[in-house]
Amino acid sequence: MVPTEPDDVVAFGPFRLYGEHRRLFCGAEEVQLGGRAMEMLVTLARKKGELVYKEELYNAAWPGIFVHEANLKVTIASLRRALREYTPTEDYIRTFVGRGYRLTDQVITGEIPKIADLPVVANTRFPELATVIGRDAEIAELRARIAANRLTTIVGPGGIGKTTVAVATVQLLEDEEGDLITFIDFSRVAGEEFVIPSVAAALGISSGSQDRLDAISSILARRKTLLLLDTCEHVLNAVAHLCDVIVANTSDVRILATSRQALRAKREEVFWLAPLEVPPPDHIHTAEQVLRYSAPQLLVERASEKGKYKTEDGDASAVAEICRRLDGSPLAIELISSRLGSRSAADVLEELDDRFATLVGRDQEGPLRQQTLLATMQWSYALLTKSEAAVLRAISIFMGTFDMDEVVCIVVHHGLDPTVVFDAIAGLRAKSMLSVEQMSGGMRYRLLDSTRAFAGNLLEAAGELTAVSQAHARLVLDIFTRANADQARLPTRQWHIAYASRADDLRRAIGWALFLRADPLLGMQLVASGLPLWHELSLSEEARSNCEQALVEFDRTGCRDTTLKLKLVVGLAAVSSYISANAEKAIKIFETAIQLSRQIGDSRAECQALGALARYRLLPGHQTEARKTLRELKGLAMRSNNRAAQWEHEHLCTEWEIIRCEYRPAIARLEKLRLELQNTADGTVSRFDLDPRIRTDTILAALYWLGSRRPGTGLNRVQAAAREALEARHGWTLIYCYTHGVLFVLCECQEHALAREYAALLKDTIFRHGMPAWIPVASCYIEALDALSGVRKDPDGLMSAFDGLRTGLKQIGRHVYYALLIRALYANGHMDEGVRILDYLFEVGPQRSMVPELLRLRAVKERSVGRDEEALSTLRRSLTVAEENGAWAWQIRCATDLAALLRDRLQIDEAKSVLEPVYGQFIDGFDTPDLQRARNLMTELQDLGRLPGS
């Protein structure tokens, strides 16, 4: 076979590694790895399938440097974590304890992971660690503490290395024990009121969720996971309360916190982190003797990384004294290390003593080590050039990572030449005031947490906060303007990787410009530009609140930019079809969006507004108005060649046909659409509202089960669609598919265990994306499945779910949910409660598609009280309606019940004449419960027919 890839390309699973260029791809998407993780992967790939000994990996990642084994394990854990973001159930790196690792292909099992095995959030990035020095004993002890306690807090002064030890420890736990870790950084939290929102955001919970603490507990309750809460000292009470609630309401969640003070939570175990070891005073040391202690090890290691520094015996005592003078504080040592590149250790010690004598005196407040760290930072800041200091202050505005071009944009008020900014960043990096992350597309930078807080105070004190906030907001607007353009050309996941991490910077910019009214027009523009991000992250409530506030400012300021207003109104309309309980208000929003788009001539916006209006009217079954809107949508989509809108039209027409029980044309329509979507390149299948491929597959699967003679095809396809929806990481798509097809088919086919996993996932997703109107549906499935699985026997939960559906939004009132509740009540002997729901449905008028099943359930009750004649009549009506509707699933179920009743009346031939023709029409699915029951009954009827006198 002729190779199709260069010699240096190694493939494993869905990944391709280009070793020479140090680039890793999964399909068309580039996987982001740190520098050392990449070197290890290249080394493993060169001997793919063979054992790579630890020594080879040390030499690849730390050439010429001795490091402890913990660093190797942490880096391997980081590499595994990056790969699992793309293949959560696979592991391509095999461990040989005490020897090394090997890279291998993993056969895909195709098993669906249980909810307890799924990540709490799709992608939680840890801070990238430098080499961890001198903390082996602490890491080992901390692992034992975490194993024995639900809540552990690492306590120590600032700069002592709490975050480093915590991250190194949990990465080892994740790699060796399979724990799922969520990292939550509180260093940027301004006050205690923001603790719960920050945790919610880290877990992917919408900022608009009504009770975010309840949502947090609900999401964590069914998972084995570990939360790492970093930098808690300024929000102690709120974090302690959060930990108490989580520990009380979950069983498999462990928490590791870092703080300068103990939380004083109820079940807290405190782990005091000591400084690094320093040599004893009043001794003359050799270089070998000094480097037996961890503090000098760190100082010399960092200095050698930056300036090829090497300790000589003559420097040893000065190095030891520097470490003692810095109290063994790792951060202070990091800051000082850059000075050893250009000066002797004795000179640095003399500078340090002079500076500390000025900065740390008797009048300073706070513990000595905190004074030492602050003095070290002030000293380091004083040594910066004017341009380095200006850049440091400005970059404290960033909430996450940033690149060089972005730095240039936010220091524009200083009038610095880009080359000066470049040199300033290089200087800050050399002086350990910046951390660097190697990402696809180049290097990105991040401020250390303590440095960001220090520089942020300086920014405000210098009177530069307004200018930098303005520049930052305009930069964010440029980024998301580009994001809008990229959405049409980039695959969904690739777009998500590029822009989802910018959400915090977008929120900061909107908060300053719009909510503080610092620049209302810029704030409105930011909201409009952020709509694709909120849509991609399914943050419907955040989109709604921001759009509404922007429209208030639009009117208040008398803005006349109708194009901007259109974007805001269409953004509001897009989410209103799912979360609006006020029908009159929602319709007005849709109509305003349509009028504005026609006034401006924006066909794309008009298609979005028409689609939202049609969907809103279809959900509660307003067919006449919806059909008119659909005709308008089709005409406009065809004239403007808007393929996404054309697909949306086809989906909505399918829903209209399903409401009318026109299953065959609906299946034909979706099969045609499915073929078109399969032949369309990934990058061009953008979401009009939901993922079109997954939406098509889900509804088609449900239709095959309900409205065709191939229920087996329906069950198989819906299981595949369920996995696709989970992997798509798009909340609205998952909620739609699970509520409109996946759980329906799984419940009807009695796949209760699998359905329970997906129902729990549904509830989590609803909480995360702030769509509480859909909670009644999730509760319905959860309560019904618990009842059908024997977990709960009482009717209270089921009746509570009924009340929730009955009083909820009309858009979610599908009668299939009520039928499930009735069956669950019947299964546990609560016939009267089930009949109460039945009576309610027939009183309000049952949806046409559900009439056969509801009649059948009425007959079950009639038989239970000995009214067989009435049951016979009811079942015949049920069968007739099922035949008229083309609902094969209800038809075989009704026919079986009717045949069973006739059998009990000893009308064997009539029973066979009812059941056999229906059963004989089916093509597959003979192992599904309904067809199995029918087959068993036919066998019984045949046996009875052979009896004498039958």
Coordinates of N, CA and C in Angstrom, one line a residue, residues 166-314:
A166 N -1.7 21.5 44.8 CA -3.1 21.0 44.6 C -3.2 20.5 43.2
V167 N -2.8 21.3 42.2 CA -3.0 20.8 40.8 C -2.2 19.6 40.5
A168 N -0.9 19.5 41.0 CA -0.1 18.3 40.8 C -0.7 17.1 41.4
T169 N -1.3 17.3 42.6 CA -1.9 16.1 43.3 C -3.2 15.6 42.6
V170 N -4.1 16.6 42.2 CA -5.3 16.1 41.6 C -5.1 15.5 40.2
Q171 N -4.1 16.0 39.5 CA -3.8 15.4 38.2 C -3.3 14.0 38.3
L172 N -2.5 13.7 39.4 CA -2.1 12.4 39.6 C -3.3 11.5 40.0
L173 N -4.2 12.0 40.8 CA -5.4 11.3 41.1 C -6.3 11.0 39.9
E174 N -6.4 12.0 39.0 CA -7.2 11.8 37.8 C -6.6 10.7 36.9
D175 N -5.3 10.7 36.8 CA -4.6 9.8 35.9 C -4.6 8.4 36.5
E176 N -4.3 8.3 37.8 CA -4.1 6.9 38.4 C -5.4 6.3 38.9
E177 N -6.4 7.1 39.3 CA -7.6 6.6 39.9 C -8.8 6.9 39.1
G178 N -8.7 7.6 38.0 CA -9.8 7.9 37.1 C -10.8 8.9 37.6
D179 N -10.3 9.7 38.6 CA -11.2 10.7 39.1 C -11.4 11.8 38.1
L180 N -12.6 12.4 38.1 CA -12.9 13.5 37.2 C -12.8 14.8 38.0
I181 N -12.0 15.7 37.5 CA -11.6 16.9 38.2 C -12.2 18.2 37.6
T182 N -12.7 19.0 38.4 CA -13.2 20.4 37.9 C -12.4 21.4 38.7
F183 N -11.7 22.3 38.0 CA -10.9 23.3 38.6 C -11.6 24.6 38.5
I184 N -11.8 25.3 39.7 CA -12.5 26.5 39.8 C -11.6 27.5 40.5
D185 N -11.3 28.6 39.8 CA -10.4 29.6 40.2 C -11.2 30.8 40.8
F186 N -11.0 31.0 42.1 CA -11.7 32.1 42.8 C -10.9 33.4 42.9
S187 N -9.7 33.4 42.3 CA -8.8 34.5 42.4 C -9.4 35.8 41.8
R188 N -10.3 35.6 40.8 CA -10.9 36.7 40.1 C -12.3 37.1 40.6
V189 N -12.7 36.4 41.6 CA -14.0 36.7 42.2 C -13.9 37.9 43.1
A190 N -14.7 38.9 42.9 CA -14.6 40.1 43.6 C -15.2 40.0 45.0
G191 N -16.3 39.2 45.2 CA -16.9 39.1 46.5 C -17.6 37.8 46.7
E192 N -18.2 37.6 47.9 CA -18.8 36.3 48.3 C -20.0 36.1 47.4
E193 N -20.7 37.1 47.0 CA -21.9 36.9 46.2 C -21.6 36.3 44.8
F194 N -20.4 36.3 44.4 CA -20.0 35.7 43.1 C -19.5 34.3 43.2
V195 N -19.4 33.7 44.4 CA -18.9 32.3 44.5 C -19.8 31.3 43.8
I196 N -21.1 31.3 44.2 CA -22.0 30.4 43.6 C -22.0 30.5 42.0
P197 N -22.2 31.8 41.5 CA -22.2 31.9 40.1 C -20.9 31.4 39.4
S198 N -19.7 31.6 40.1 CA -18.5 31.1 39.5 C -18.4 29.6 39.5
V199 N -18.9 28.9 40.5 CA -18.9 27.5 40.5 C -19.9 27.0 39.4
A200 N -21.1 27.7 39.3 CA -22.1 27.4 38.3 C -21.4 27.5 36.9
A201 N -20.7 28.6 36.7 CA -20.1 28.8 35.4 C -19.1 27.7 35.0
A202 N -18.3 27.3 36.0 CA -17.3 26.3 35.8 C -17.9 24.9 35.5
L203 N -19.1 24.7 36.0 CA -19.9 23.5 35.7 C -20.8 23.6 34.5
G204 N -20.7 24.8 33.9 CA -21.5 25.0 32.7 C -22.9 25.3 32.9
I205 N -23.3 25.8 34.1 CA -24.6 26.2 34.5 C -24.9 27.6 34.1
S206 N -26.0 27.8 33.4 CA -26.3 29.2 33.0 C -26.4 30.2 34.1
S207 N -26.0 31.4 33.8 CA -26.1 32.4 34.9 C -27.5 32.8 35.2
G208 N -28.5 32.3 34.4 CA -29.9 32.6 34.7 C -30.6 31.5 35.4
S209 N -29.9 30.4 35.8 CA -30.6 29.4 36.5 C -31.2 29.9 37.8
Q210 N -32.4 29.6 38.1 CA -33.1 30.2 39.2 C -32.5 29.9 40.6
D211 N -32.1 28.7 40.8 CA -31.4 28.3 42.1 C -30.1 27.5 41.7
R212 N -29.1 28.3 41.6 CA -27.8 27.7 41.1 C -27.2 26.7 42.0
L213 N -27.4 27.0 43.3 CA -26.8 26.0 44.3 C -27.6 24.7 44.2
D214 N -28.9 24.7 44.0 CA -29.6 23.5 43.8 C -29.2 22.8 42.5
A215 N -28.9 23.6 41.5 CA -28.4 23.1 40.2 C -27.1 22.4 40.4
I216 N -26.2 23.1 41.1 CA -24.9 22.5 41.4 C -25.0 21.2 42.1
S217 N -25.8 21.1 43.1 CA -25.9 19.9 43.9 C -26.5 18.8 43.0
S218 N -27.5 19.1 42.2 CA -28.2 18.2 41.3 C -27.2 17.6 40.3
I219 N -26.4 18.4 39.7 CA -25.4 17.9 38.7 C -24.3 17.1 39.3
L220 N -23.9 17.4 40.5 CA -22.8 16.7 41.2 C -23.3 15.4 41.9
A221 N -24.6 15.4 42.2 CA -25.1 14.3 43.0 C -24.9 12.9 42.4
R222 N -24.9 12.8 41.1 CA -24.8 11.5 40.4 C -23.4 11.2 39.9
R223 N -22.4 11.9 40.3 CA -21.1 11.7 39.8 C -20.1 11.5 40.9
K224 N -19.0 10.8 40.5 CA -17.9 10.7 41.3 C -16.9 11.7 40.8
T225 N -16.6 12.7 41.5 CA -15.8 13.8 41.0 C -15.0 14.5 42.1
L226 N -14.0 15.3 41.8 CA -13.3 16.1 42.7 C -13.3 17.5 42.3
L227 N -13.7 18.4 43.2 CA -13.7 19.8 42.9 C -12.4 20.4 43.5
L228 N -11.7 21.2 42.7 CA -10.5 21.9 43.2 C -10.9 23.4 43.2
L229 N -11.1 23.9 44.4 CA -11.5 25.3 44.6 C -10.3 26.1 45.0
D230 N -9.8 26.9 44.1 CA -8.5 27.6 44.3 C -8.7 29.0 44.8
T231 N -7.8 29.5 45.7 CA -7.7 30.8 46.2 C -9.1 31.3 46.9
C232 N -9.3 30.7 48.0 CA -10.6 31.0 48.7 C -10.6 32.0 49.8
E233 N -9.4 32.5 50.2 CA -9.3 33.3 51.4 C -10.1 34.5 51.5
H234 N -10.5 35.1 50.4 CA -11.3 36.4 50.5 C -12.8 36.1 50.4
V235 N -13.2 34.9 50.3 CA -14.6 34.5 50.2 C -14.9 33.3 51.1
L236 N -14.3 33.3 52.3 CA -14.4 32.1 53.1 C -15.8 31.7 53.5
N237 N -16.6 32.6 53.9 CA -18.0 32.2 54.3 C -18.8 31.5 53.2
A238 N -18.7 32.2 52.0 CA -19.5 31.6 50.9 C -19.0 30.3 50.5
V239 N -17.7 30.1 50.5 CA -17.1 28.8 50.1 C -17.4 27.7 51.1
A240 N -17.3 28.1 52.4 CA -17.6 27.1 53.5 C -19.1 26.7 53.3
H241 N -20.0 27.6 53.1 CA -21.4 27.2 52.9 C -21.6 26.3 51.7
L242 N -20.9 26.7 50.6 CA -21.0 25.9 49.4 C -20.5 24.5 49.7
C243 N -19.4 24.3 50.4 CA -18.8 23.0 50.7 C -19.8 22.2 51.6
D244 N -20.4 22.9 52.6 CA -21.3 22.2 53.5 C -22.5 21.6 52.7
V245 N -23.0 22.4 51.8 CA -24.2 22.0 51.0 C -23.8 20.8 50.1
I246 N -22.7 20.9 49.4 CA -22.3 19.9 48.4 C -22.0 18.6 49.2
V247 N -21.3 18.6 50.3 CA -20.9 17.4 51.0 C -22.2 16.8 51.6
A248 N -23.2 17.6 52.0 CA -24.4 17.1 52.6 C -25.3 16.4 51.5
N249 N -25.3 16.9 50.3 CA -26.2 16.5 49.3 C -25.6 15.6 48.2
T250 N -24.4 15.2 48.4 CA -23.8 14.2 47.5 C -23.1 13.2 48.2
S251 N -22.7 12.1 47.5 CA -22.0 11.0 48.2 C -20.7 10.7 47.7
D252 N -20.4 11.0 46.4 CA -19.2 10.7 45.7 C -18.4 11.9 45.3
V253 N -18.7 13.1 45.9 CA -17.9 14.3 45.5 C -16.9 14.6 46.6
R254 N -15.7 14.8 46.2 CA -14.7 15.3 47.2 C -14.3 16.7 46.8
I255 N -13.8 17.4 47.8 CA -13.5 18.8 47.5 C -12.1 19.1 48.1
L256 N -11.2 19.7 47.3 CA -9.9 20.2 47.7 C -9.9 21.7 47.5
A257 N -9.6 22.4 48.5 CA -9.6 23.9 48.5 C -8.2 24.4 48.8
T258 N -7.9 25.5 48.3 CA -6.6 26.2 48.7 C -7.0 27.6 49.3
S259 N -6.4 28.0 50.4 CA -6.7 29.2 51.1 C -5.6 29.6 52.0
R260 N -5.5 30.9 52.3 CA -4.6 31.4 53.3 C -5.1 31.2 54.7
Q261 N -6.4 30.9 54.8 CA -7.0 30.6 56.1 C -7.9 29.3 55.9
A262 N -8.1 28.7 57.0 CA -9.1 27.5 57.0 C -10.5 28.0 56.7
L263 N -11.3 27.2 56.0 CA -12.6 27.6 55.7 C -13.5 27.5 56.9
R264 N -13.3 26.7 57.9 CA -14.1 26.4 59.0 C -15.4 25.8 58.6
A265 N -15.4 25.0 57.6 CA -16.6 24.2 57.2 C -16.7 23.0 58.1
K266 N -17.9 22.4 58.0 CA -18.3 21.4 59.0 C -17.3 20.2 59.0
R267 N -17.0 19.6 57.9 CA -16.2 18.4 57.8 C -14.8 18.6 57.2
E268 N -14.3 19.8 57.5 CA -13.0 20.2 56.8 C -11.8 19.5 57.5
E269 N -10.9 19.1 56.7 CA -9.6 18.6 57.2 C -8.6 19.6 56.6
V270 N -7.8 20.2 57.5 CA -6.8 21.2 57.1 C -5.5 20.6 56.9
F271 N -4.9 20.9 55.8 CA -3.5 20.5 55.4 C -2.6 21.7 55.4
W272 N -1.8 21.9 56.4 CA -0.9 23.1 56.4 C 0.3 22.8 55.5
L273 N 0.5 23.7 54.5 CA 1.6 23.6 53.6 C 2.7 24.5 54.1
A274 N 3.9 23.8 54.4 CA 5.0 24.5 54.9 C 5.8 25.1 53.7
P275 N 6.7 26.1 54.0 CA 7.6 26.6 53.0 C 8.6 25.5 52.5
L276 N 9.3 25.8 51.4 CA 10.3 24.9 51.0 C 11.4 24.9 52.0
E277 N 12.1 23.8 52.0 CA 13.2 23.7 53.0 C 14.4 24.6 52.7
V278 N 14.9 25.2 53.7 CA 16.1 26.1 53.5 C 17.3 25.6 54.3
P279 N 18.5 25.8 53.9 CA 19.6 25.4 54.7 C 19.7 26.1 56.1
P280 N 20.2 25.5 57.1 CA 20.3 26.2 58.4 C 21.2 27.4 58.3
P281 N 21.0 28.4 59.2 CA 21.8 29.6 59.2 C 23.2 29.3 59.8
D282 N 24.1 30.3 59.7 CA 25.4 30.3 60.3 C 26.3 29.1 59.9
H283 N 26.1 28.7 58.7 CA 26.9 27.6 58.2 C 27.6 28.0 56.9
I284 N 28.8 27.5 56.6 CA 29.4 27.7 55.3 C 29.1 26.4 54.5
H285 N 28.4 26.6 53.4 CA 27.9 25.5 52.6 C 28.7 25.4 51.3
T286 N 28.7 24.1 50.8 CA 29.2 23.9 49.4 C 27.9 23.8 48.6
A287 N 28.1 23.9 47.2 CA 27.0 23.8 46.3 C 26.2 22.5 46.5
E288 N 27.0 21.4 46.7 CA 26.3 20.1 46.8 C 25.4 20.1 48.1
Q289 N 26.0 20.7 49.2 CA 25.2 20.7 50.4 C 23.9 21.6 50.3
V290 N 24.1 22.7 49.7 CA 22.9 23.6 49.5 C 21.8 23.0 48.7
L291 N 22.2 22.3 47.7 CA 21.2 21.7 46.7 C 20.5 20.5 47.3
R292 N 20.8 20.1 48.6 CA 20.1 19.1 49.2 C 18.7 19.6 49.7
Y293 N 18.6 20.9 49.7 CA 17.4 21.5 50.2 C 16.5 22.0 49.1
S294 N 15.2 22.0 49.3 CA 14.3 22.2 48.1 C 14.2 23.7 47.7
A295 N 14.4 24.6 48.6 CA 14.3 26.0 48.2 C 15.5 26.4 47.3
P296 N 16.7 26.1 47.7 CA 17.8 26.4 46.7 C 17.7 25.6 45.4
Q297 N 17.1 24.4 45.5 CA 16.9 23.6 44.2 C 16.0 24.4 43.3
L298 N 14.9 25.0 43.8 CA 14.0 25.7 43.0 C 14.7 27.0 42.4
L299 N 15.4 27.7 43.3 CA 16.1 28.9 42.8 C 17.1 28.6 41.7
V300 N 17.9 27.6 41.9 CA 18.9 27.3 40.9 C 18.3 26.8 39.6
E301 N 17.2 25.9 39.8 CA 16.5 25.4 38.6 C 15.9 26.5 37.8
R302 N 15.2 27.5 38.4 CA 14.6 28.5 37.6 C 15.7 29.5 37.0
A303 N 16.7 29.7 37.8 CA 17.8 30.6 37.3 C 18.5 30.0 36.1
S304 N 18.7 28.6 36.1 CA 19.4 28.0 35.0 C 18.5 27.9 33.8
E305 N 17.1 27.8 34.0 CA 16.2 27.8 32.9 C 16.3 29.1 32.1
K306 N 16.5 30.2 32.9 CA 16.4 31.6 32.2 C 17.8 32.1 31.8
G307 N 18.8 31.7 32.5 CA 20.1 32.3 32.1 C 21.3 31.3 32.2
K308 N 21.1 30.0 32.1 CA 22.2 29.1 32.2 C 23.0 29.2 33.4
Y309 N 22.3 29.5 34.5 CA 23.1 29.7 35.8 C 23.5 28.4 36.3
K310 N 24.6 28.3 36.9 CA 25.1 27.1 37.6 C 25.7 27.5 38.9
T311 N 25.4 26.8 40.0 CA 25.8 27.1 41.3 C 27.3 26.6 41.5
E312 N 28.1 27.5 42.0 CA 29.5 27.2 42.4 C 29.6 27.2 43.9
D313 N 30.6 26.6 44.5 CA 30.8 26.6 45.9 C 30.8 28.0 46.5
G314 N 31.4 29.0 45.7 CA 31.5 30.3 46.2 C 30.2 31.0 46.3

